[in-house]
Amino acid sequence: MRRLLAPVPIAVIGVVVAIVALLAYGLASNEPDRGIEEALQRGEREEAPELVLPRLSGDGEESLEDYRGQVVVLNFWASWCEPCREESPLLQRWHERLEKRGATVLGVDAFDEIGAARAFVDRYGLTYPMLRDGEGSTRETYGILGFPETFAIDREGRIAALARGPVDDEFMRERVVPLLREEA
């Protein structure tokens, strides 16, 4: 019994408890914000978080606010992401359709080298607006878990739908097209 109360075992136990507490804190503080997802599950539309980033072309900045009054399909992607490569032609097709109806696809390249991102845009012939988040600063704000992730934003700037993983025609028809019929 005396041995258990000796200073060395108590110190070891203290260090182990401290490490476990730090690990738990680190995991909890690095967890992306799930508020958007939870609001959608309740049938609510939260205001899309502020987004101001440089254009991928290097020519100034754009913000999500610049698109207020339009339906926006906000797509987070990276050139090294295989599912992003697979969904890019679909997003381009939909952008061409949406553009005629006052809507747009807005791409956000994250955690990527600028040259690789620009080559990706050229390779897939992407004409929709592209922003650059090289350091991934929007990850926490939008609760990004992986790539690609897509947010359908209504004309009032509220998030109406979320797709974790690549989008398909069904997502666009069922989650985006109805937003085009809504008034701002």
XYZ file of N, CA and C in Angstrom:
552
model
N 0.815 -1.182 0.000
C 0.000 0.000 0.000
C 0.863 1.252 0.000
N 1.950 1.227 0.822
C 2.840 2.378 0.859
C 3.491 2.614 -0.484
N 3.761 1.537 -1.186
C 4.428 1.634 -2.468
C 3.555 2.406 -3.475
N 2.246 2.195 -3.479
C 1.334 2.888 -4.372
C 1.282 4.385 -4.077
N 1.500 4.759 -2.859
C 1.440 6.159 -2.488
C 2.800 6.850 -2.608
N 3.799 6.153 -3.060
C 5.135 6.734 -3.224
C 5.093 7.815 -4.293
N 5.983 8.771 -4.264
C 5.969 9.908 -5.202
C 6.076 9.509 -6.670
N 6.866 8.515 -7.012
C 7.057 8.156 -8.415
C 5.770 7.622 -9.044
N 5.074 6.639 -8.458
C 3.816 6.188 -9.072
C 2.768 7.292 -9.152
N 2.710 8.148 -8.165
C 1.745 9.251 -8.209
C 2.087 10.199 -9.354
N 3.363 10.461 -9.546
C 3.795 11.340 -10.643
C 3.464 10.710 -11.996
N 3.694 9.421 -12.124
C 3.398 8.712 -13.382
C 1.901 8.770 -13.669
N 1.092 8.515 -12.660
C -0.363 8.574 -12.827
C -0.778 9.985 -13.225
N -0.186 10.982 -12.588
C -0.485 12.383 -12.930
C -0.142 12.714 -14.365
N 1.006 12.239 -14.843
C 1.425 12.489 -16.226
C 0.472 11.790 -17.195
N 0.110 10.563 -16.923
C -0.810 9.818 -17.794
C -2.161 10.529 -17.866
N -2.681 10.961 -16.740
C -3.962 11.673 -16.715
C -3.849 12.971 -17.511
N -2.746 13.693 -17.361
C -2.545 14.950 -18.097
C -2.486 14.695 -19.601
N -1.791 13.653 -20.021
C -1.686 13.329 -21.451
C -3.057 12.962 -22.021
N -3.797 12.151 -21.303
C -5.143 11.762 -21.752
C -6.038 13.002 -21.855
N -5.951 13.899 -20.888
C -6.767 15.127 -20.922
C -6.381 16.002 -22.108
N -5.092 16.151 -22.368
C -4.650 16.947 -23.519
C -5.093 16.324 -24.838
N -4.996 15.018 -24.927
C -5.435 14.319 -26.129
C -6.931 14.516 -26.356
N -7.713 14.376 -25.309
C -9.162 14.578 -25.425
C -9.475 16.012 -25.830
N -8.791 16.967 -25.234
C -9.000 18.373 -25.597
C -8.633 18.617 -27.060
N -7.512 18.063 -27.494
C -7.077 18.238 -28.881
C -8.070 17.666 -29.870
N -8.571 16.490 -29.570
C -9.559 15.884 -30.463
C -10.839 16.702 -30.494
N -11.283 17.169 -29.361
C -12.526 17.948 -29.302
C -12.378 19.292 -29.993
N -11.239 19.941 -29.841
C -11.071 21.267 -30.443
C -10.791 21.200 -31.930
N -10.361 20.054 -32.449
C -10.105 19.914 -33.881
C -11.302 19.375 -34.641
N -12.356 19.053 -33.941
C -13.576 18.548 -34.577
C -14.228 19.681 -35.359
N -14.497 19.478 -36.652
C -15.158 20.534 -37.430
C -16.531 20.881 -36.863
N -16.955 22.087 -37.124
C -18.264 22.557 -36.672
C -19.345 21.782 -37.412
N -20.239 21.161 -36.681
C -21.334 20.383 -37.266
C -22.650 21.151 -37.239
N -22.595 22.438 -36.916
C -23.802 23.244 -36.783
C -24.630 23.287 -38.055
N -23.973 23.382 -39.204
C -24.684 23.439 -40.485
C -25.466 22.145 -40.702
N -24.788 21.044 -40.505
C -25.410 19.732 -40.701
C -26.583 19.534 -39.741
N -26.400 19.936 -38.497
C -27.457 19.785 -37.503
C -28.668 20.657 -37.844
N -28.433 21.875 -38.328
C -29.535 22.756 -38.726
C -30.315 22.136 -39.888
N -29.619 21.597 -40.863
C -30.288 20.968 -42.006
C -31.124 19.769 -41.553
N -30.622 19.012 -40.606
C -31.379 17.861 -40.090
C -32.656 18.316 -39.392
N -32.646 19.515 -38.818
C -33.841 20.063 -38.175
C -34.754 20.760 -39.182
N -34.342 20.795 -40.451
C -35.136 21.457 -41.477
C -34.924 22.965 -41.520
N -33.850 23.433 -40.923
C -33.553 24.864 -40.883
C -32.428 25.195 -41.858
N -32.457 26.415 -42.323
C -31.392 26.916 -43.199
C -30.605 27.990 -42.456
N -29.345 27.695 -42.204
C -28.462 28.662 -41.556
C -27.845 29.574 -42.605
N -27.542 30.786 -42.184
C -26.806 31.719 -43.041
C -25.456 31.081 -43.361
N -25.073 31.117 -44.630
C -23.767 30.585 -45.019
C -22.682 31.434 -44.367
N -21.665 30.797 -43.800
C -20.580 31.571 -43.196
C -19.901 32.485 -44.220
N -19.353 33.558 -43.717
C -18.642 34.500 -44.589
C -17.519 33.773 -45.316
N -17.322 34.152 -46.554
C -16.286 33.532 -47.374
C -15.694 34.616 -48.267
N -14.466 34.992 -48.012
C -13.750 35.962 -48.840
C -12.386 35.353 -49.119
N -12.135 35.054 -50.388
C -10.886 34.385 -50.768
C -10.349 34.966 -52.071
N -9.046 34.781 -52.318
C -8.500 35.208 -53.605
C -9.014 34.313 -54.733
N -9.146 34.906 -55.904
C -9.498 34.111 -57.087
C -8.322 33.201 -57.423
N -8.619 32.017 -57.908
C -7.569 31.069 -58.296
C -6.690 31.656 -59.395
N -7.277 32.501 -60.222
C -6.514 33.147 -61.295
C -5.469 34.114 -60.757
N -5.590 34.498 -59.473
C -4.658 35.445 -58.873
C -5.087 36.885 -59.049
N -6.249 37.097 -59.642
C -6.737 38.436 -59.959
C -7.754 38.906 -58.925
N -7.301 39.396 -57.770
C -8.192 39.940 -56.759
C -8.882 38.894 -55.905
N -9.900 39.355 -55.195
C -10.660 38.503 -54.286
C -12.138 38.508 -54.662
N -12.842 37.505 -54.168
C -14.294 37.434 -54.298
C -14.852 36.979 -52.974
N -16.112 37.297 -52.763
C -16.771 36.815 -51.555
C -18.074 36.135 -51.944
N -18.543 35.307 -51.063
C -19.834 34.659 -51.276
C -20.924 35.717 -51.346
N -20.748 36.786 -50.613
C -21.715 37.891 -50.603
C -21.892 38.485 -52.005
N -20.864 38.408 -52.849
C -20.956 38.912 -54.230
C -22.038 38.187 -55.027
N -22.437 37.013 -54.564
C -23.416 36.194 -55.281
C -24.801 36.238 -54.641
N -24.997 37.122 -53.668
C -26.307 37.237 -53.004
C -27.370 37.493 -54.058
N -28.490 36.820 -53.949
C -29.560 36.923 -54.931
C -29.510 35.813 -55.962
N -28.421 35.047 -55.968
C -28.285 33.905 -56.869
C -28.258 32.618 -56.045
N -28.668 31.536 -56.673
C -28.444 30.228 -56.076
C -26.990 29.877 -56.364
N -26.288 29.401 -55.341
C -24.864 29.065 -55.487
C -24.638 27.615 -55.076
N -23.945 26.887 -55.930
C -23.489 25.543 -55.602
C -22.018 25.700 -55.232
N -21.742 25.735 -53.937
C -20.398 25.984 -53.417
C -19.689 24.652 -53.230
N -18.668 24.430 -54.053
C -17.989 23.139 -54.102
C -16.548 23.279 -53.628
N -16.188 22.551 -52.561
C -14.814 22.516 -52.049
C -14.119 21.304 -52.651
N -12.936 21.518 -53.240
C -12.257 20.468 -53.964
C -10.744 20.635 -53.855
N -10.009 19.655 -54.368
C -8.553 19.714 -54.475
C -8.129 18.891 -55.689
N -7.046 19.293 -56.319
C -6.606 18.619 -57.548
C -6.171 17.179 -57.294
N -5.709 16.871 -56.097
C -5.220 15.535 -55.775
C -6.356 14.581 -55.373
N -7.577 15.085 -55.338
C -8.743 14.321 -54.884
C -9.386 13.599 -56.067
N -9.327 12.275 -56.060
C -9.893 11.483 -57.165
C -11.388 11.707 -57.344
N -12.215 11.675 -56.280
C -13.645 11.941 -56.478
C -13.906 13.349 -57.032
N -13.027 14.303 -56.724
C -13.174 15.657 -57.278
C -12.997 15.628 -58.795
N -12.057 14.830 -59.236
C -11.830 14.686 -60.687
C -13.060 14.091 -61.361
N -13.657 13.121 -60.701
C -14.819 12.451 -61.278
C -16.046 13.358 -61.343
N -16.224 14.240 -60.362
C -17.422 15.083 -60.348
C -17.266 16.374 -61.148
N -16.048 16.761 -61.501
C -15.830 18.045 -62.184
C -16.596 18.195 -63.496
N -16.613 17.200 -64.382
C -17.403 17.359 -65.609
C -18.897 17.574 -65.322
N -19.429 16.900 -64.325
C -20.828 17.070 -63.953
C -21.076 18.498 -63.462
N -20.199 19.011 -62.612
C -20.361 20.379 -62.118
C -20.286 21.389 -63.261
N -19.418 21.157 -64.233
C -19.318 22.066 -65.374
C -20.613 22.052 -66.185
N -21.157 20.854 -66.437
C -22.433 20.754 -67.167
C -23.535 21.505 -66.434
N -23.608 21.303 -65.133
C -24.642 21.965 -64.350
C -24.409 23.469 -64.286
N -23.178 23.896 -64.225
C -22.913 25.337 -64.221
C -23.469 25.978 -65.497
N -23.262 25.326 -66.634
C -23.760 25.856 -67.904
C -25.284 25.974 -67.889
N -25.959 25.018 -67.260
C -27.418 25.079 -67.141
C -27.847 26.161 -66.145
N -27.194 26.199 -65.010
C -27.557 27.115 -63.938
C -27.304 28.568 -64.304
N -26.233 28.798 -65.010
C -25.830 30.159 -65.380
C -26.948 30.879 -66.140
N -27.675 30.134 -66.950
C -28.786 30.702 -67.726
C -29.964 31.096 -66.846
N -29.976 30.603 -65.605
C -31.098 30.850 -64.692
C -30.692 31.695 -63.477
N -29.579 32.423 -63.620
C -29.157 33.299 -62.536
C -28.564 32.568 -61.352
N -27.896 31.475 -61.611
C -27.262 30.684 -60.551
C -25.848 30.336 -61.007
N -25.041 29.805 -60.098
C -23.671 29.465 -60.461
C -23.130 28.343 -59.599
N -22.128 27.690 -60.123
C -21.267 26.829 -59.320
C -20.093 27.719 -58.941
N -19.663 27.639 -57.706
C -18.514 28.397 -57.224
C -17.559 27.404 -56.591
N -16.384 27.248 -57.185
C -15.404 26.288 -56.693
C -14.448 26.926 -55.699
N -14.061 26.134 -54.696
C -13.047 26.564 -53.734
C -11.998 25.461 -53.662
N -10.812 25.764 -54.189
C -9.689 24.838 -54.142
C -8.989 25.016 -52.798
N -8.781 23.914 -52.083
C -8.173 24.003 -50.751
C -7.047 22.984 -50.591
N -6.102 23.322 -49.723
C -4.965 22.441 -49.415
C -4.283 21.945 -50.689
N -3.955 22.862 -51.563
C -3.466 22.485 -52.881
C -2.356 23.434 -53.324
N -1.542 22.973 -54.238
C -0.546 23.837 -54.873
C -1.244 24.602 -55.984
N -0.936 25.869 -56.122
C -1.641 26.714 -57.088
C -1.470 26.219 -58.526
N -0.274 25.755 -58.869
C -0.042 25.243 -60.227
C -0.876 24.010 -60.521
N -0.957 23.111 -59.556
C -1.756 21.894 -59.727
C -3.241 22.238 -59.842
N -3.677 23.200 -59.052
C -5.085 23.606 -59.101
C -5.425 24.228 -60.458
N -4.568 25.100 -60.955
C -4.822 25.729 -62.257
C -4.792 24.697 -63.384
N -3.875 23.733 -63.297
C -3.817 22.675 -64.310
C -5.100 21.834 -64.284
N -5.633 21.593 -63.094
C -6.885 20.852 -62.929
C -8.023 21.585 -63.639
N -8.135 22.880 -63.414
C -9.184 23.697 -64.041
C -9.057 23.629 -65.561
N -7.835 23.755 -66.069
C -7.609 23.687 -67.525
C -7.943 22.302 -68.073
N -7.481 21.267 -67.381
C -7.691 19.897 -67.858
C -9.176 19.564 -68.010
N -10.000 20.026 -67.071
C -11.417 19.705 -67.100
C -12.262 20.803 -67.746
N -11.619 21.840 -68.263
C -12.344 22.904 -68.955
C -13.371 23.595 -68.076
N -13.020 23.824 -66.823
C -13.958 24.416 -65.873
C -14.033 25.929 -66.075
N -15.238 26.420 -66.292
C -15.422 27.855 -66.562
C -16.107 28.586 -65.419
N -16.546 27.861 -64.406
C -17.206 28.543 -63.299
C -16.158 29.217 -62.409
N -16.577 30.210 -61.628
C -15.634 30.955 -60.799
C -14.915 30.030 -59.808
N -13.624 30.307 -59.627
C -12.799 29.506 -58.726
C -12.083 30.400 -57.727
N -12.146 29.999 -56.477
C -11.434 30.689 -55.415
C -10.364 29.762 -54.864
N -9.415 30.340 -54.148
C -8.293 29.565 -53.618
C -8.216 29.702 -52.104
N -8.209 28.562 -51.431
C -8.010 28.510 -49.981
C -6.840 27.565 -49.717
N -5.658 28.025 -50.078
C -4.461 27.190 -50.011
C -4.215 26.568 -48.652
N -4.459 27.312 -47.595
C -4.210 26.822 -46.243
C -5.418 26.132 -45.624
N -6.554 26.152 -46.305
C -7.744 25.484 -45.794
C -8.411 26.202 -44.635
N -8.356 27.526 -44.639
C -8.927 28.301 -43.532
C -10.445 28.145 -43.418
N -11.096 27.726 -44.488
C -12.559 27.569 -44.463
C -12.985 26.209 -43.913
N -12.042 25.329 -43.676
C -12.357 23.974 -43.215
C -13.232 23.992 -41.963
N -12.782 24.704 -40.942
C -13.548 24.744 -39.693
C -14.849 25.503 -39.850
N -14.805 26.636 -40.534
C -15.983 27.479 -40.689
C -17.138 26.717 -41.318
N -16.833 25.934 -42.336
C -17.863 25.184 -43.046
C -17.997 23.734 -42.556
N -17.163 23.339 -41.600
C -17.247 21.975 -41.080
C -16.838 20.926 -42.091
N -15.876 21.266 -42.944
C -15.429 20.358 -44.002
C -14.753 19.138 -43.386
N -15.191 17.965 -43.785
C -14.607 16.722 -43.292
C -13.667 16.093 -44.304
N -13.884 16.327 -45.584
C -13.068 15.741 -46.646
C -13.398 16.414 -47.957
N -12.871 15.872 -49.034
C -13.115 16.451 -50.354
C -13.671 15.387 -51.283
N -14.572 15.775 -52.157
C -15.225 17.077 -52.261
C -16.377 17.194 -51.274
N -16.777 18.413 -51.015
C -17.994 18.710 -50.267
C -18.674 19.878 -50.955
N -20.009 19.816 -51.002
C -20.774 20.803 -51.754
C -21.943 21.314 -50.923
N -22.130 22.625 -50.963
C -23.218 23.291 -50.258
C -24.113 23.974 -51.275
N -25.407 23.716 -51.210
C -26.378 24.431 -52.048
C -26.864 25.616 -51.221
N -26.676 26.816 -51.753
C -27.000 28.042 -51.027
C -28.117 28.769 -51.764
N -29.172 29.114 -51.030
C -30.324 29.767 -51.653
C -30.040 31.245 -51.945
N -30.990 31.905 -52.572
C -30.819 33.299 -52.999
C -30.611 34.268 -51.836
N -31.033 33.859 -50.645
C -30.872 34.702 -49.458
C -29.562 34.432 -48.727
N -28.733 33.553 -49.282
C -27.439 33.271 -48.675
C -27.481 32.243 -47.559
N -28.533 31.408 -47.555
C -28.667 30.380 -46.530
C -28.356 29.005 -47.119
N -27.754 28.151 -46.320
C -27.411 26.803 -46.770
C -28.673 25.944 -46.747
N -29.028 25.428 -47.927
C -30.241 24.629 -48.081
C -29.954 23.136 -48.179
N -28.725 22.773 -48.549
C -28.376 21.356 -48.682
C -26.863 21.203 -48.607
N -26.443 20.002 -48.261
C -25.023 19.681 -48.113
C -24.789 18.281 -48.643
N -23.724 18.118 -49.409
C -23.315 16.790 -49.879
C -21.874 16.561 -49.457
N -21.669 15.553 -48.640
C -20.313 15.158 -48.256
C -19.917 14.055 -49.231
N -18.929 14.350 -50.052
C -18.561 13.441 -51.127
C -19.060 14.023 -52.439
N -18.802 13.340 -53.535
C -19.170 13.892 -54.841
C -20.681 14.025 -55.028
N -21.077 15.082 -55.717
C -22.489 15.258 -56.051
C -22.790 14.495 -57.329
N -24.077 14.255 -57.548
C -24.512 13.597 -58.775
C -25.716 14.367 -59.326
N -26.222 13.908 -60.463
C -27.368 14.579 -61.076
C -28.573 14.602 -60.138
N -28.765 13.551 -59.366
C -29.896 13.485 -58.446
C -29.810 14.615 -57.400
N -28.628 14.842 -56.837
C -28.457 15.933 -55.868
C -28.796 17.268 -56.525
N -28.307 17.470 -57.721
C -28.538 18.742 -58.410
C -30.027 18.922 -58.710
N -30.690 17.879 -59.191
C -32.122 17.973 -59.511
C -32.984 18.159 -58.267
N -32.676 17.397 -57.212
C -33.538 17.393 -56.034
C -33.219 18.481 -55.014
N -31.972 18.931 -54.955
C -31.574 19.896 -53.929
C -31.309 21.298 -54.463
N -30.884 21.379 -55.724
C -30.515 22.691 -56.282
C -31.636 23.279 -57.140
N -32.154 22.511 -58.066
C -33.185 23.017 -58.979
C -34.381 23.627 -58.235
N -34.886 22.992 -57.155
C -36.001 23.626 -56.442
C -35.665 25.028 -55.888
N -34.416 25.258 -55.587
C -34.004 26.578 -55.078
C -34.169 27.653 -56.150
N -34.086 27.264 -57.410
C -34.220 28.229 -58.508
C -35.641 28.797 -58.577
N -36.609 28.033 -58.090
C -38.007 28.457 -58.126
C -38.395 29.333 -56.930
N -37.538 29.377 -55.925
C -37.829 30.171 -54.729
C -37.536 31.652 -54.971
N -38.325 32.482 -54.351
C -38.093 33.933 -54.395
C -37.009 34.303 -53.380
N -36.299 35.361 -53.678
C -35.266 35.834 -52.726
C -35.907 36.589 -51.587
